[in-house]
Short mmCIF file of N, CA and C in Angstrom, two decimals:
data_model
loop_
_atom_site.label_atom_id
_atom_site.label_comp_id
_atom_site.label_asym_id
_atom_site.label_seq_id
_atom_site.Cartn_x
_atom_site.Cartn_y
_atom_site.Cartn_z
N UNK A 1 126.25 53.48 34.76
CA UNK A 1 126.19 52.27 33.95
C UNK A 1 126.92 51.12 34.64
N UNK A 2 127.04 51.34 35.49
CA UNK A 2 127.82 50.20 36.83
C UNK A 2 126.84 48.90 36.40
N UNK A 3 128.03 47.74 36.18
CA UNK A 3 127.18 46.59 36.09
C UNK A 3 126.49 46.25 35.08
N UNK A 4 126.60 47.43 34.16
CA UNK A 4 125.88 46.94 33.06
C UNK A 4 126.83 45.90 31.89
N UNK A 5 128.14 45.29 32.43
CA UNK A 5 128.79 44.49 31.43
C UNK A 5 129.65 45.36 30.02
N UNK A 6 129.28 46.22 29.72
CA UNK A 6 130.31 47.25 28.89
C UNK A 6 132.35 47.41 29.22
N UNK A 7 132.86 47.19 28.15
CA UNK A 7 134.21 47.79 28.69
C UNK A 7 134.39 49.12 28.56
N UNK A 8 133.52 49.75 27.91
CA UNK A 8 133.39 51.47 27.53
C UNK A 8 132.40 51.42 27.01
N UNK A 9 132.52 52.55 27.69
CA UNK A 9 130.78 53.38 27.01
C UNK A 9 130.55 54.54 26.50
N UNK A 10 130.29 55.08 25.51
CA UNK A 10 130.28 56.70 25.61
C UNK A 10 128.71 57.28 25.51
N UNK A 11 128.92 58.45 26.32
CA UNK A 11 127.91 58.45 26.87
C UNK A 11 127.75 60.26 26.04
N UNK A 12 126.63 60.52 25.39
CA UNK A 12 126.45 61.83 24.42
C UNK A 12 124.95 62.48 25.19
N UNK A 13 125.72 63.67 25.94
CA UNK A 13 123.93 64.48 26.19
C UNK A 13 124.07 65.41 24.90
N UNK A 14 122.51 65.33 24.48
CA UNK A 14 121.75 66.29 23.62
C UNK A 14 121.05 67.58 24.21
N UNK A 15 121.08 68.30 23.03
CA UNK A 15 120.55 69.81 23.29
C UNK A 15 118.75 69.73 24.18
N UNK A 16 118.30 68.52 24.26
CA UNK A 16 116.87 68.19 24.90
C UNK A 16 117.17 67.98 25.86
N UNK A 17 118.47 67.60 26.50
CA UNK A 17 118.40 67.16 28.10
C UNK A 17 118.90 65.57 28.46
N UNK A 18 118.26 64.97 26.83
CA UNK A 18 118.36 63.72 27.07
C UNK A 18 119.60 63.25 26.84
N UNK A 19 120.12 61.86 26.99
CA UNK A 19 121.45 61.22 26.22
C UNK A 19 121.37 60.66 26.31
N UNK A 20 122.29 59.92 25.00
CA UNK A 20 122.32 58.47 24.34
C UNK A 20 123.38 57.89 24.73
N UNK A 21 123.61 56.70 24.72
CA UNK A 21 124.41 55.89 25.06
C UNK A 21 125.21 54.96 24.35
N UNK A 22 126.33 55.30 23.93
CA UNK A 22 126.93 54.28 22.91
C UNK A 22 126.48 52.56 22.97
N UNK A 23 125.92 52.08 21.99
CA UNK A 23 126.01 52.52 20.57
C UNK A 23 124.62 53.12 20.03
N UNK A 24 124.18 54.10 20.88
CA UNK A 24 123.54 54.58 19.94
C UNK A 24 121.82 54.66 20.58
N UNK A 25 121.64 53.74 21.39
CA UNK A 25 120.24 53.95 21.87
C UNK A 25 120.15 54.84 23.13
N UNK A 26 119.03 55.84 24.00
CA UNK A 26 118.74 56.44 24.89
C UNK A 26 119.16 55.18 25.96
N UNK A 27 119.26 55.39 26.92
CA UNK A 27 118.71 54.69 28.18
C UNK A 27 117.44 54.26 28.39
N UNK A 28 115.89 54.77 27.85
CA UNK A 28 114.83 54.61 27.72
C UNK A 28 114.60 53.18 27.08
N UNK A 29 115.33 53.11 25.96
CA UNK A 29 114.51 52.26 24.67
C UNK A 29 115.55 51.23 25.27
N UNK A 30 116.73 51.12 25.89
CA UNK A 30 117.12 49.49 26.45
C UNK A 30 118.68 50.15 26.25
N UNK A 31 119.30 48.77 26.15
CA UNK A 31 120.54 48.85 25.80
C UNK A 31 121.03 47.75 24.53
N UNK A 32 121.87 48.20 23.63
CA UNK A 32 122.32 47.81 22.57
C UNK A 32 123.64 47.01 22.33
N UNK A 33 123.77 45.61 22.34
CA UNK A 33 125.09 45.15 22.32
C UNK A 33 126.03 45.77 21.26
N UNK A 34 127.16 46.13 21.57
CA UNK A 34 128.56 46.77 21.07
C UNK A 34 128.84 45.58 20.01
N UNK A 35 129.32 44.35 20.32
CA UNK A 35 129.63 43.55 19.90
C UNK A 35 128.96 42.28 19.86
N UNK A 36 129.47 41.22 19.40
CA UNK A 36 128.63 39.67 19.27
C UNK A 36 129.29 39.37 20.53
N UNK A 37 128.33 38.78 21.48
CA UNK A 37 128.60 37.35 22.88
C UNK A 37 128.14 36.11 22.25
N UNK A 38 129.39 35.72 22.43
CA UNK A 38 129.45 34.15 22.51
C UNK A 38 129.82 33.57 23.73
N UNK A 39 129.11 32.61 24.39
CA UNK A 39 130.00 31.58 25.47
C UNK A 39 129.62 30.05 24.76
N UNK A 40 130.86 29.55 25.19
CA UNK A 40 130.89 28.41 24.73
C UNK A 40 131.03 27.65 26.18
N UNK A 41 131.27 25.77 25.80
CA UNK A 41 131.50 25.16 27.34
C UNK A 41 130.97 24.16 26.94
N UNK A 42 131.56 22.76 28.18
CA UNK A 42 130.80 21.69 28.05
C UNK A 42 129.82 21.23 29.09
N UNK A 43 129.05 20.05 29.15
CA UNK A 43 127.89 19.19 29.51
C UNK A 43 128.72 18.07 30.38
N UNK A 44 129.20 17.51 30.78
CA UNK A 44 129.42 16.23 32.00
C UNK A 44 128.23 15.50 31.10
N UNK A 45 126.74 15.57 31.57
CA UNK A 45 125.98 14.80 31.35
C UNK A 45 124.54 14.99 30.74
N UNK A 46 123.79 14.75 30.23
CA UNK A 46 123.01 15.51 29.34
C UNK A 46 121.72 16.46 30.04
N UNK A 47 121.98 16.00 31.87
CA UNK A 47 120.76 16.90 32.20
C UNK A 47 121.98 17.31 33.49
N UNK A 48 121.59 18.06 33.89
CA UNK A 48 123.17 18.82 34.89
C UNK A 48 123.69 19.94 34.49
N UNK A 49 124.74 20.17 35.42
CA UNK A 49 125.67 21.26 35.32
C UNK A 49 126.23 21.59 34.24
N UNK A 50 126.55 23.15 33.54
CA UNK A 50 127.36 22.90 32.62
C UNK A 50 128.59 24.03 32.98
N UNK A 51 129.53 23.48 32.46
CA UNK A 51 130.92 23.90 32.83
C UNK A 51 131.07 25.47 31.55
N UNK A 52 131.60 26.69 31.91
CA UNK A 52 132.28 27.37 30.75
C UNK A 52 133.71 26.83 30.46
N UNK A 53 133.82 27.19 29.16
CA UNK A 53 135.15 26.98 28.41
C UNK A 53 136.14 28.37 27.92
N UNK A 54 134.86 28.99 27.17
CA UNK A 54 135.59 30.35 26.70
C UNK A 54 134.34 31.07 26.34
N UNK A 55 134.87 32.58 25.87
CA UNK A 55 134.00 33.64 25.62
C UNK A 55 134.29 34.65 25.52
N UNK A 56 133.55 35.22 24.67
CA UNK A 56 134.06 36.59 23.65
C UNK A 56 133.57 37.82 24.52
N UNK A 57 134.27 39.12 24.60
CA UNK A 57 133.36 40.19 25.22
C UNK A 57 132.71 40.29 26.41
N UNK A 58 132.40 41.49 27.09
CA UNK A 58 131.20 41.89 27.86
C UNK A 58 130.92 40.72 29.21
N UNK A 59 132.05 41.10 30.05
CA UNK A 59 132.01 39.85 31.25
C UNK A 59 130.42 39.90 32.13
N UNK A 60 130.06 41.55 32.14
CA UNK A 60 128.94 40.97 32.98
C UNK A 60 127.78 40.16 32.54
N UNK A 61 127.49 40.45 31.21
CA UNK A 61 126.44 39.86 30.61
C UNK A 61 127.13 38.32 30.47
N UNK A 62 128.37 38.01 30.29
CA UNK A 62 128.48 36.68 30.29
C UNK A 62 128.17 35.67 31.73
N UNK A 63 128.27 35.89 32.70
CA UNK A 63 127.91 36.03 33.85
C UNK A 63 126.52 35.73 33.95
N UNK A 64 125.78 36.69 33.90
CA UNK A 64 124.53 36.63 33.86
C UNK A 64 123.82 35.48 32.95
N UNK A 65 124.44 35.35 31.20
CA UNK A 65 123.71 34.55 30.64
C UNK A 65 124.05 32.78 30.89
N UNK A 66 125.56 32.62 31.45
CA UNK A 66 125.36 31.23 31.77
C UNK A 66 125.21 31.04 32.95
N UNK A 67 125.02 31.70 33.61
CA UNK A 67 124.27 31.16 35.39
C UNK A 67 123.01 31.20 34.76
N UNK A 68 122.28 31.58 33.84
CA UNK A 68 120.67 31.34 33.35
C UNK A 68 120.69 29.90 32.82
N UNK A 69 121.93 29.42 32.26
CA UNK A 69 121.63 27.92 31.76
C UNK A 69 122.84 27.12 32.75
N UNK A 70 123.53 27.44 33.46
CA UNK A 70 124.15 26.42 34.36
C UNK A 70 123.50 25.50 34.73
N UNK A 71 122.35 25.56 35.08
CA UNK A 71 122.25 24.37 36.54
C UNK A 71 120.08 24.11 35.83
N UNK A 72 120.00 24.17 34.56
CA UNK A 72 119.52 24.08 33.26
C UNK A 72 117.58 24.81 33.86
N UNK A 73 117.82 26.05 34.38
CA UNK A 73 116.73 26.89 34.76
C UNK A 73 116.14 27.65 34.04
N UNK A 74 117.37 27.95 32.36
CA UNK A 74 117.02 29.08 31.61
C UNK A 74 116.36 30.36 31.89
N UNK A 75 116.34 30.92 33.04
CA UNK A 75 115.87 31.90 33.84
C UNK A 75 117.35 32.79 34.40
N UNK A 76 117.33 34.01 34.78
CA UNK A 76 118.22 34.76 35.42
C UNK A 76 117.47 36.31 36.25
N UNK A 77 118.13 36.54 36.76
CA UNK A 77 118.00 38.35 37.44
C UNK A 77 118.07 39.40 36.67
N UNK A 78 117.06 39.88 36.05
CA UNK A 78 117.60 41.22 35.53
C UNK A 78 116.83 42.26 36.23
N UNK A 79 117.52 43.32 37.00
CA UNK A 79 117.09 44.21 38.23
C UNK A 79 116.40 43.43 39.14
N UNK A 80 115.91 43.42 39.47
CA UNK A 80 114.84 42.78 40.72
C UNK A 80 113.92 41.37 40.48
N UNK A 81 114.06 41.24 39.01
CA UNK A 81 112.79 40.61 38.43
C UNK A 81 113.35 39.17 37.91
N UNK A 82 112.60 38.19 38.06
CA UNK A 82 113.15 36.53 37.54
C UNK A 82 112.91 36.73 35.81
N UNK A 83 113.33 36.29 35.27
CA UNK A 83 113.38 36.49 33.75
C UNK A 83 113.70 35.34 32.96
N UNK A 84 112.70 34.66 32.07
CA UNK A 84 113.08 34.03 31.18
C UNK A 84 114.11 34.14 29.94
N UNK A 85 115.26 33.42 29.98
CA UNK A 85 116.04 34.30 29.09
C UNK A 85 115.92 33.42 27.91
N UNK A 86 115.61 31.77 27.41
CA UNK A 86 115.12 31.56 26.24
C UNK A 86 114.24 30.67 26.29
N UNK A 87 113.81 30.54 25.46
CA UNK A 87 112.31 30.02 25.13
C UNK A 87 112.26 29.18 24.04
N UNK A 88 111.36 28.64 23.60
CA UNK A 88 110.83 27.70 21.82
C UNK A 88 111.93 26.94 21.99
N UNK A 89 111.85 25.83 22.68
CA UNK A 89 112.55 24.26 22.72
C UNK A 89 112.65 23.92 21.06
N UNK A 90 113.60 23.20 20.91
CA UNK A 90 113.56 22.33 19.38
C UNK A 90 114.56 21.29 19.58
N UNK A 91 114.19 20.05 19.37
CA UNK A 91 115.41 19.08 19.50
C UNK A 91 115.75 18.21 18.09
N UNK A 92 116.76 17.48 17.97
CA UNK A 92 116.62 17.15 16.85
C UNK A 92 118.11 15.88 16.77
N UNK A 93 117.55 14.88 16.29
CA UNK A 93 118.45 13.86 16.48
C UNK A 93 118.95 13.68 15.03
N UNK A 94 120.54 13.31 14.86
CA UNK A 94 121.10 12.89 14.09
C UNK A 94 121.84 11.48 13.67
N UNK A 95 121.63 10.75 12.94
CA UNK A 95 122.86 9.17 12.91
C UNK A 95 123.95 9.86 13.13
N UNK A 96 125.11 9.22 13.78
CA UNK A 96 126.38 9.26 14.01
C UNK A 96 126.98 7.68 14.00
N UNK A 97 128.34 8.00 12.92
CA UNK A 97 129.14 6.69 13.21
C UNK A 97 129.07 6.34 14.68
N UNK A 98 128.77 5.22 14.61
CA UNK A 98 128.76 4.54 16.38
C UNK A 98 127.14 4.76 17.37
N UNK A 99 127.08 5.64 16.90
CA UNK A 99 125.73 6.43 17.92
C UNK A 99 125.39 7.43 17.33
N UNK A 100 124.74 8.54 18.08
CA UNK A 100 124.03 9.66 17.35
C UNK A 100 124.31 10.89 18.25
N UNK A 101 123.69 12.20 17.73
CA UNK A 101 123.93 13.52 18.33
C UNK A 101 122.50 13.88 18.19
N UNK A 102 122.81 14.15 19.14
CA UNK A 102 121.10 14.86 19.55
C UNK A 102 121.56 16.86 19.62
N UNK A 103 121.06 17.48 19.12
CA UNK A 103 120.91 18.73 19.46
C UNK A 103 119.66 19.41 19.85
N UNK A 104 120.20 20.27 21.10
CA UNK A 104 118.56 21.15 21.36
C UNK A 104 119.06 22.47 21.05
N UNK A 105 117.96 23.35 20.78
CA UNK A 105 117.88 24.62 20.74
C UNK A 105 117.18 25.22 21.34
N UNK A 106 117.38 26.69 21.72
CA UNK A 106 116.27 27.62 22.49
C UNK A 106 116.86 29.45 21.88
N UNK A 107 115.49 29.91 21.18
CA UNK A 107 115.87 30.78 21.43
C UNK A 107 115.78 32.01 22.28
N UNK A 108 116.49 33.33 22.10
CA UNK A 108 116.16 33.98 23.16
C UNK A 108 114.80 34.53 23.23
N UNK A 109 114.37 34.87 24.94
CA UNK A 109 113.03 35.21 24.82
C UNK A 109 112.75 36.58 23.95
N UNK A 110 111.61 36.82 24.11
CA UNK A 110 111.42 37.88 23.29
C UNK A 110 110.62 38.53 24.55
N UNK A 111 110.35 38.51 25.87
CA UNK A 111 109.99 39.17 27.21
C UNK A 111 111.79 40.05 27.30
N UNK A 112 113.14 39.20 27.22
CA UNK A 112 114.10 40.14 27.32
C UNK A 112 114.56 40.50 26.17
N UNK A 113 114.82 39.70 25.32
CA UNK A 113 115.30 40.86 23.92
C UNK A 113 114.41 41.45 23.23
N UNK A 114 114.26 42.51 22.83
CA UNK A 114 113.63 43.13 21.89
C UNK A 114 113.09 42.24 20.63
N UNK A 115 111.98 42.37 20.00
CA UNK A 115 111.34 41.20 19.32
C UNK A 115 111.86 41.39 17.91
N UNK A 116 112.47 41.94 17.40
CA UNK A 116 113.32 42.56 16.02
C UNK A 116 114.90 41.65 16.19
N UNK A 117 114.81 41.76 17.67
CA UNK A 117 116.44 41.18 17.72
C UNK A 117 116.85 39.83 18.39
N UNK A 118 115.32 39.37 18.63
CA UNK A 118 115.55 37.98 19.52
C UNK A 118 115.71 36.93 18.55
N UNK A 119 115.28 37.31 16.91
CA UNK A 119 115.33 35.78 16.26
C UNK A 119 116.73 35.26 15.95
N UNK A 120 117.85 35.93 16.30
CA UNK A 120 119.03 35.55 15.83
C UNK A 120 119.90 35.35 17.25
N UNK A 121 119.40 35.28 18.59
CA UNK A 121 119.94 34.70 20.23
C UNK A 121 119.48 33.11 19.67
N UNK A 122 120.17 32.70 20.70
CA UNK A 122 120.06 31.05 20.33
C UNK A 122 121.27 30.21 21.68
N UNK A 123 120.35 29.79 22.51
CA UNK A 123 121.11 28.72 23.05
C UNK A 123 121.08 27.05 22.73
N UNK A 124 122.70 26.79 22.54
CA UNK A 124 122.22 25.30 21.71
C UNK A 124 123.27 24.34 22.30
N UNK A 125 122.59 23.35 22.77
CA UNK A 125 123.42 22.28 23.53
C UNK A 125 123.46 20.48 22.45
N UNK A 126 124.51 20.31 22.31
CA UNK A 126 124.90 19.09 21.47
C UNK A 126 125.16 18.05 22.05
N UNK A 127 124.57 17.06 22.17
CA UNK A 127 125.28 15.63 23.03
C UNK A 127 125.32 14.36 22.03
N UNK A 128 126.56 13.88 22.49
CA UNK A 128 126.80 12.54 21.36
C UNK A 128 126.74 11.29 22.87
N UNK A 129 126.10 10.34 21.69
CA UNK A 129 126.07 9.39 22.31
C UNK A 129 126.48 8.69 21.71
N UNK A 130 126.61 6.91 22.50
CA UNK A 130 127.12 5.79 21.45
C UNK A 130 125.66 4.56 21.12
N UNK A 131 125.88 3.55 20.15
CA UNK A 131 125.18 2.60 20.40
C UNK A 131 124.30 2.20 21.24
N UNK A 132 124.65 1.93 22.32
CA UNK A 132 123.85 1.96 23.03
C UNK A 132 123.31 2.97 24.22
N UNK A 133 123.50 4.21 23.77
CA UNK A 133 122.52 4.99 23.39
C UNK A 133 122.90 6.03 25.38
N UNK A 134 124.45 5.35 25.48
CA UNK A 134 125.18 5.94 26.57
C UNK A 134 125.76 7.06 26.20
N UNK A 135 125.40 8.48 27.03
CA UNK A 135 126.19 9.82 26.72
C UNK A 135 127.73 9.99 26.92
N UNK A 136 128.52 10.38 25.71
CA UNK A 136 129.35 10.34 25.31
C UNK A 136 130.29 11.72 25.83
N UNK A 137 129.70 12.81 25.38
CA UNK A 137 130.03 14.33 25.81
C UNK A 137 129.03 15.12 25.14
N UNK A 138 129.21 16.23 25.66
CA UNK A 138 127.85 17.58 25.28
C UNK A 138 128.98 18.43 24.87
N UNK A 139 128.47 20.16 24.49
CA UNK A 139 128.52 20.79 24.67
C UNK A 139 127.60 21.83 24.62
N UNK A 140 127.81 23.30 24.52
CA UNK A 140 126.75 24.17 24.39
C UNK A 140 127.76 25.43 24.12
N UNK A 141 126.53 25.95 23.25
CA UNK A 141 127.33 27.74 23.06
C UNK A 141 126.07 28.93 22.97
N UNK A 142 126.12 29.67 23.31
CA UNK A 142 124.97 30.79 23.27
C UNK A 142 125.46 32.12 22.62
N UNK A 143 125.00 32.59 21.51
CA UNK A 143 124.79 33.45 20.66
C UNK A 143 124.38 34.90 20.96
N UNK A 144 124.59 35.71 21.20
CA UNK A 144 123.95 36.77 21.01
C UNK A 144 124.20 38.04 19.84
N UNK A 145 124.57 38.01 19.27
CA UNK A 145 124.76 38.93 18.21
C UNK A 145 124.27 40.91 18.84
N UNK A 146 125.88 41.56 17.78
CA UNK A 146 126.02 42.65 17.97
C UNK A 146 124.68 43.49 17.34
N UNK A 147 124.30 44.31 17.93
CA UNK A 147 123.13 45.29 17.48
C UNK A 147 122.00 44.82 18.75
N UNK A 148 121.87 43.17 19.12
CA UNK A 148 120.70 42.95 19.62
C UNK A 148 120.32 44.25 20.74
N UNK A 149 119.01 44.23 21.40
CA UNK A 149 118.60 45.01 22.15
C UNK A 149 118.07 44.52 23.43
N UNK A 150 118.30 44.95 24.75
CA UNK A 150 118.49 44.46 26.28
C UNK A 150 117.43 45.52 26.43
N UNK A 151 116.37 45.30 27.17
CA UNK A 151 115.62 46.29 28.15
C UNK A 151 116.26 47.16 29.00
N UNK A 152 116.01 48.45 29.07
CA UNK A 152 116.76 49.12 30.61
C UNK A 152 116.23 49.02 31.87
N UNK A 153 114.80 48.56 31.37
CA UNK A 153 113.66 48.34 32.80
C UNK A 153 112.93 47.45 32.01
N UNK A 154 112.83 46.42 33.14
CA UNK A 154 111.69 44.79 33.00
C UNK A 154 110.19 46.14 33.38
N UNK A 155 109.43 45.43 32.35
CA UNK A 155 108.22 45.68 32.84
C UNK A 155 106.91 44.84 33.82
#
């Protein structure tokens, strides 16, 4: 399980040969987050680099999921294969004293999460602007919630 981002794992063989993998799924059917990932971080500018700030849990997968939105590709490596990691754009502008906030959303694909567990991934970037309509600051945080489900092999 090298690399797979876990701080522990327990690992249960069955009387079939096979074994499961804490929390609970085979190696076959994917892998199962332990806990909720969050990364948070800010924007410099509304199309560019984005900086981390903080983050909960599971360093490799954190790793992996903001080098997919750093440098704003929404794509990453999983085994060998380029991978969309979210998808379904939504933007949505708000009044703000002075100026306004624009928020986008994306959620996760449903090519890498399991389609039961992708509606609640969500990457979402916030930028305020002023009056005249100059970017102020961003940020962004990405969601993944405990239970979701990771492929063990891209097809």
């Amino acid at each position: 399980m090298n690399g797979k981002g876990f701080r522990y794992i327990t690992i249960t063989l069955k009387s079939d040969g096979h074994c499961t993998v804490q929390p609970g799924l085979s190696v076959e059917e994917g892998i199962k987050f332990p806990e909720n990932l969050k990364i948070k971080g800010t924007c410099t500018q509304a199309t560019g680099s984005a900086e981390m700030t903080s983050f909960t849990g599971m360093p490799t997968y954190t790793r992996i999921f903001f080098s997919s939105i750093k440098h704003g590709s929404l794509k990453t490596t999983w085994g060998t294969k380029d991978v969309e990691t979210f998808t379904d754009y939504q933007t949505q502008d708000s009044p703000n004293s002075g100026g306004k906030i624009t928020t986008e959303t994306w959620k996760g694909s449903s090519w890498l999460f399991a389609n039961e567990t992708a509606t609640n991934v969500y990457y979402k970037k916030i930028y305020k602007y002023d009056n005249s309509n100059a970017f102020i600051s961003g940020e962004f945080e990405i969601f993944i919630p405990k239970d979701t489900v990771l492929p063990a092999v891209l097809e």
